[in-house]
Short mmCIF file of C-alpha atoms and ligand atoms in Angstrom, two decimals:
data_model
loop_
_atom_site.label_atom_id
_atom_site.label_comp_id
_atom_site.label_asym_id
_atom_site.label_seq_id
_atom_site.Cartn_x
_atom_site.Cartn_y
_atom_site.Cartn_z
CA UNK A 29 0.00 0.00 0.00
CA UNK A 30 1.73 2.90 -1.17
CA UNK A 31 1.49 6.40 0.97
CA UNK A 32 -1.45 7.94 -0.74
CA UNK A 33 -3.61 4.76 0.15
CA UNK A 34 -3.19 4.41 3.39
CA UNK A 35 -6.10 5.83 5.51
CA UNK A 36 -6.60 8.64 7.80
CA UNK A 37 -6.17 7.21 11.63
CA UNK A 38 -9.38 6.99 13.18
CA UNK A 39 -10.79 8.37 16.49
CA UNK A 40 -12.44 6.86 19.03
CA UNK A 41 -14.64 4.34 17.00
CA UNK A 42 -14.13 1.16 19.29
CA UNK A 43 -17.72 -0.81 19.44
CA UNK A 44 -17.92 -2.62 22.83
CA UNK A 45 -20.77 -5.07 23.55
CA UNK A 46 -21.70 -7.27 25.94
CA UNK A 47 -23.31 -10.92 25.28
CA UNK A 48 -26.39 -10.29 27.62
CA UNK A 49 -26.80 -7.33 25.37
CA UNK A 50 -26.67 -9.39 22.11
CA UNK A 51 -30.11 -11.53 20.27
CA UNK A 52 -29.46 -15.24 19.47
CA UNK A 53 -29.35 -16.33 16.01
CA UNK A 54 -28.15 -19.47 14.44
CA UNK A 55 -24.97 -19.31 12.99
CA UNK A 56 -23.92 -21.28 9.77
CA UNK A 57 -20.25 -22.02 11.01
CA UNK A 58 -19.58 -25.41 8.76
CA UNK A 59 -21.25 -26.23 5.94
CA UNK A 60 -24.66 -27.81 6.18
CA UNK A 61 -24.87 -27.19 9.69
CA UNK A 62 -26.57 -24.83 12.24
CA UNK A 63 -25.63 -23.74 15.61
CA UNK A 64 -27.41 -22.17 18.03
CA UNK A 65 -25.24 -18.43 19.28
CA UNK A 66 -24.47 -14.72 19.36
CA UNK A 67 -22.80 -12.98 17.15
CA UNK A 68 -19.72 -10.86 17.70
CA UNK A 69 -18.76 -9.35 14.62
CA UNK A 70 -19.61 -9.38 11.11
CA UNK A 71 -17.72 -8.11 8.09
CA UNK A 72 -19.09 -5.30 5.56
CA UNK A 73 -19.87 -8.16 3.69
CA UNK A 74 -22.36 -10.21 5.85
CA UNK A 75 -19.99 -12.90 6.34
CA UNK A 76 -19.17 -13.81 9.94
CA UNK A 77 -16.07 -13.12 11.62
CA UNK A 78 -16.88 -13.73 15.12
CA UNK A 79 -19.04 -15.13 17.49
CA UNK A 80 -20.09 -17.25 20.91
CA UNK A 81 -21.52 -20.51 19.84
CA UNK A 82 -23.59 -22.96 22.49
CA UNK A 83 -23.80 -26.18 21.21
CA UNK A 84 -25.38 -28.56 23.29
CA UNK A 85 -24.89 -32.49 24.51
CA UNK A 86 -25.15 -34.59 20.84
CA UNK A 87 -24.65 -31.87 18.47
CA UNK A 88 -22.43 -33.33 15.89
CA UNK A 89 -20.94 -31.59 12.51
CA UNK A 90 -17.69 -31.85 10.08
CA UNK A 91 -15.70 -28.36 9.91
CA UNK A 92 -15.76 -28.32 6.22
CA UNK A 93 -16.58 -25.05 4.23
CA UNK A 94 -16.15 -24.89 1.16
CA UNK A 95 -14.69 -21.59 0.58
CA UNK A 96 -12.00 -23.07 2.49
CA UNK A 97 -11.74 -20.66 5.49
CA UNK A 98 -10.16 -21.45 8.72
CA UNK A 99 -12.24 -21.82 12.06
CA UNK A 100 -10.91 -20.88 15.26
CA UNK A 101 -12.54 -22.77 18.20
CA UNK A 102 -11.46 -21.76 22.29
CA UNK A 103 -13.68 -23.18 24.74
CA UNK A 104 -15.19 -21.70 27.49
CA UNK A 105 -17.68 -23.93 28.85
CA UNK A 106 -18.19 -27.38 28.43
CA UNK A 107 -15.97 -30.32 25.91
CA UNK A 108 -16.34 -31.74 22.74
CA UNK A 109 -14.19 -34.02 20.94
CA UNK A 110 -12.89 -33.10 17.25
CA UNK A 111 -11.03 -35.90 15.44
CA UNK A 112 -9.10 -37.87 18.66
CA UNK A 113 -8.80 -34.80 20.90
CA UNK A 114 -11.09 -33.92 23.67
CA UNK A 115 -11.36 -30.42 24.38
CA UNK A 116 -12.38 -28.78 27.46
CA UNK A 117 -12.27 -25.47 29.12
CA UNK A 118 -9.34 -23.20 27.27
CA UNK A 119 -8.85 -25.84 24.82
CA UNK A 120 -8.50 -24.49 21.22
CA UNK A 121 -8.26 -25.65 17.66
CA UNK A 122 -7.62 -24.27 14.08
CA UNK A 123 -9.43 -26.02 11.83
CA UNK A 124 -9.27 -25.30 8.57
CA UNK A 125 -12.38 -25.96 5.99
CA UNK A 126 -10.38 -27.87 3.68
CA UNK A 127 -9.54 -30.21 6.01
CA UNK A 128 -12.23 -31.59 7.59
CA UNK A 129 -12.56 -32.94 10.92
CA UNK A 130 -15.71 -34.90 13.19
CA UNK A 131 -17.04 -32.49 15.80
CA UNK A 132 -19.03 -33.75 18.42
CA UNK A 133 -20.05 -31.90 21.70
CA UNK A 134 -20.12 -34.15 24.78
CA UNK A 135 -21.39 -31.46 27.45
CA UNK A 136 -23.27 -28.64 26.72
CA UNK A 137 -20.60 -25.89 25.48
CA UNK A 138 -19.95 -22.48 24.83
CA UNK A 139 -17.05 -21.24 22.43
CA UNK A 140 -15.65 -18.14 21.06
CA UNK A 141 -15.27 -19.21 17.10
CA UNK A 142 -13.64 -16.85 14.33
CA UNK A 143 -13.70 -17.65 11.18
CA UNK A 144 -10.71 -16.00 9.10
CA UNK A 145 -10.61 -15.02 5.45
CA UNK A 146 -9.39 -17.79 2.80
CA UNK A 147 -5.84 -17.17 2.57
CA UNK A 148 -3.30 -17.84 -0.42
CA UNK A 149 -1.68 -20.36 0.07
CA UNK A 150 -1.25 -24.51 1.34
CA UNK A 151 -4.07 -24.73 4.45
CA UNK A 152 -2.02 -25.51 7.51
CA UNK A 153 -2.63 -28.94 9.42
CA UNK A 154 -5.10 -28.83 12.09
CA UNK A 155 -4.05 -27.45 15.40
CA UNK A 156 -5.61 -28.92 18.60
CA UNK A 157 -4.80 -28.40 21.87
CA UNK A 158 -6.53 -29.44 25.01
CA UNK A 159 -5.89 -27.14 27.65
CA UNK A 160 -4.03 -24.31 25.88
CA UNK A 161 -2.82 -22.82 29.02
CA UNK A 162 -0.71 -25.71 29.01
CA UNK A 163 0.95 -23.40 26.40
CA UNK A 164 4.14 -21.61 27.76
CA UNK A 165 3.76 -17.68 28.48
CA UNK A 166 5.97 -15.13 28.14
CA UNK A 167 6.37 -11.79 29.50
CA UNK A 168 5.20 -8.93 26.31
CA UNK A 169 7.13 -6.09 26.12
CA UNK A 170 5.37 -2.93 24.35
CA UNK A 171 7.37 0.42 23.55
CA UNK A 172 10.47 -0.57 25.40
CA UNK A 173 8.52 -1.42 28.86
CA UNK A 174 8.68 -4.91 29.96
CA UNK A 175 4.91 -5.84 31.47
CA UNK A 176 5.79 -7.60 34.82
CA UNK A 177 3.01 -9.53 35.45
CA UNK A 178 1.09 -9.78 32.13
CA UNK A 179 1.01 -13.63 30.70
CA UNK A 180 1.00 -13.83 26.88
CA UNK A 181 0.53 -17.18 25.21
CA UNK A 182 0.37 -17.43 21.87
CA UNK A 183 -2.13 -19.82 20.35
CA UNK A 184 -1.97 -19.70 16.55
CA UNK A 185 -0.10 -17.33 14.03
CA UNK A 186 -1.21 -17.84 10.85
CA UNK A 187 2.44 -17.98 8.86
CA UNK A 188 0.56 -17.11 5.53
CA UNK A 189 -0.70 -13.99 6.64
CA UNK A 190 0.82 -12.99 9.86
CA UNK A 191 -2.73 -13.03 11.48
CA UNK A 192 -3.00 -14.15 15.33
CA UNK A 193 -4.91 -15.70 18.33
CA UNK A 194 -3.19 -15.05 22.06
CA UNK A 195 -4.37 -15.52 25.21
CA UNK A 196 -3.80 -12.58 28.23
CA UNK A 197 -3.28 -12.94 31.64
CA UNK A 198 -3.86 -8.85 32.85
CA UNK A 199 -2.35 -8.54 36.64
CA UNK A 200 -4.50 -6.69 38.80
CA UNK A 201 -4.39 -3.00 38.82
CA UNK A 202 -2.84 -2.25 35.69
CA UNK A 203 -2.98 1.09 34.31
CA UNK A 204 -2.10 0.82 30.71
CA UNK A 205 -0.01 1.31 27.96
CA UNK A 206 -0.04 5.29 27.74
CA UNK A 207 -2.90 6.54 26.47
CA UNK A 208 -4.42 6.00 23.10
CA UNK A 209 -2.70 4.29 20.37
CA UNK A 210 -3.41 2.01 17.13
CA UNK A 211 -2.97 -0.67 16.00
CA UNK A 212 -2.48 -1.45 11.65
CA UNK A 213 -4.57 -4.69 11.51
CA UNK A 214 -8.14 -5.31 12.88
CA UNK A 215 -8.48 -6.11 16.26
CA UNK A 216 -11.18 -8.31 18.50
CA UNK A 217 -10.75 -8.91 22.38
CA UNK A 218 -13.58 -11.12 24.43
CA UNK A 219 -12.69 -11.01 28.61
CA UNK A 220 -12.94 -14.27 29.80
CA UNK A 221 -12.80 -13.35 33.02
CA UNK A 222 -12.10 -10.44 35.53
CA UNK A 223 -12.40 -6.54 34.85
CA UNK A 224 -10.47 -4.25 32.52
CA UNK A 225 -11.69 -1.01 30.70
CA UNK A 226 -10.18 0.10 27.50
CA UNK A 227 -11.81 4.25 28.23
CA UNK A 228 -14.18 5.22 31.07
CA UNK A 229 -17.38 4.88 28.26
CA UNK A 230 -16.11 1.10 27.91
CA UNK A 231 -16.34 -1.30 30.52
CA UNK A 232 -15.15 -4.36 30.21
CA UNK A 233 -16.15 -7.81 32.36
CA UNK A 234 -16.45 -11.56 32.05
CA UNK A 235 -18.51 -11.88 28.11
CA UNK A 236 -17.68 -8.42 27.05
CA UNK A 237 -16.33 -8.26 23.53
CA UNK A 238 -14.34 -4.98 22.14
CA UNK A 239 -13.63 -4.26 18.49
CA UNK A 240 -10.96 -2.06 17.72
CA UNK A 241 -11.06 -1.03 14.04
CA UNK A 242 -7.68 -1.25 11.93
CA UNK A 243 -6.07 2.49 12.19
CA UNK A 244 -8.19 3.39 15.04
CA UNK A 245 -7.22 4.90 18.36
CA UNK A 246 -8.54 3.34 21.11
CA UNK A 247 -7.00 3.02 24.59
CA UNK A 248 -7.40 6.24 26.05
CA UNK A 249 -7.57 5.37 29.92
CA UNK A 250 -6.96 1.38 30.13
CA UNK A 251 -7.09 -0.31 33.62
CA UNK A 252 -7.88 -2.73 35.52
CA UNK A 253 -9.01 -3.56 38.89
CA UNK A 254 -8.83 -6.90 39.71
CA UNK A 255 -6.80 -8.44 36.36
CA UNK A 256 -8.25 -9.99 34.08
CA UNK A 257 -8.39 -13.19 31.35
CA UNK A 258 -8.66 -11.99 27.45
CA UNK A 259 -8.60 -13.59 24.34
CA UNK A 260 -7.18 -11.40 21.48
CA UNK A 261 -7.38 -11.90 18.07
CA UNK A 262 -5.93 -10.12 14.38
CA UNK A 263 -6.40 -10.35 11.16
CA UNK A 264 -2.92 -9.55 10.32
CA UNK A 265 0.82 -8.46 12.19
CA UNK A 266 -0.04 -6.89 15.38
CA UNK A 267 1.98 -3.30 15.78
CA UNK A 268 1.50 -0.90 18.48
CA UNK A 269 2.18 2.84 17.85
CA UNK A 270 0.92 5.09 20.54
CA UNK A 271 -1.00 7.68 19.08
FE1 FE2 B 6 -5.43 -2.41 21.18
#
């Protein structure tokens, strides 16, 4: 993107919801099937991008789409089994639509599922993992400024397009990065659990889900009270420029 493309930074444009605020609707994940949920986010196009997904006991599908885009399953609530791995609580997959594999939900679940753009390129092998904070952290470092405390894992990178999925422990009481800044790729955060604000117009608690737009600044007054348990996901390399 040359100079004279690139867009004008955006202000303060973050959409935060909250899932009791959300209407249920099923949602056409795989194809041929139907899955009772909430959607997060959708793209300008209609398609889904994000969403929470409750499956109940004996729902069984494939994860085959024929456009060939990749699902990203984390589980909140509940297991299910896809191919030979049994998932529970944190567990995680990629699972990519050319690929198929069985799905079958063995206690009534809830998941966060994102479904990413076809991508150019060989579709990676499956990922699966059962517990994903069996996943080794490290400690992030933004501008310089090592976060003591903070607990980044991450859970996919998509090497075709640099997109990714982490999971962040928030310690309690943290009061941010300094002020607003941007980021060059979309971003989507759901708190798992605990508190965390990304302004004062914003708050944030266990099923909230935040969508900071590409190029937009966001992050005006971030804190925390008591810490907090996100999942954050990109559709491209994550960057942080302070605005
Ligand atoms: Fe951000």
């Amino acid at each position: 993107m040359s100079a004279e493309d690139t867009p004008e930074l955006a202000y303060d444009i973050s959409q935060c919801v909250h899932r009791a605020d959300l209407v249920p609707e099923a949602l056409a994940l795989w194809d041929g099937t139907a899955l009772p949920g909430l959607v997060l986010r959708r793209l300008a196009d209609g398609s889904l991008r994000s969403a929470l997904a409750t499956p109940a006991q004996g729902w069984q599908a494939t994860s085959a789409r024929a456009d060939g885009a990749l699902t990203q399953l984390f589980v909140l609530e509940g297991q299910v089994r896809i191919g030979k791995s049994l998932l529970g609580p944190c567990g995680f997959a990629v699972l990519p639509g050319d690929r198929p594999l069985d799905v079958e939900v063995l206690a009534d679940s809830e998941w966060i599922v994102i479904v990413d753009a076809p991508v150019e390129g060989t579709s990676p092998e499956p990922v699966l993992h059962a517990d994903c904070r069996a996943i080794d952290p490290f400690v992030p470092v933004i501008e310089g400024r090592r976060l003591d405390g903070f607990e980044r894992r991450v859970l996919w990178l998509d090497p075709r397009s640099g997109a990714d999925t982490r999971l962040l422990k928030v310690p309690p009481r943290f009061g941010g990065v300094g002020g607003g800044n941007w980021h060059p790729v979309e971003e989507e955060i759901f708190c798992i659990e605990g508190d965390i604000q990304p302004d004062d117009t914003r708050p944030m608690k266990a099923g909230s889900f935040l969508w900071n737009p590409a190029r937009s600044i966001h992050g005006f007054n971030e804190r925390t009270e008591g810490g907090c348990m996100l999942l954050e996901w990109h559709d491209g390399p994550w960057d942080l420029h302070l605005a």
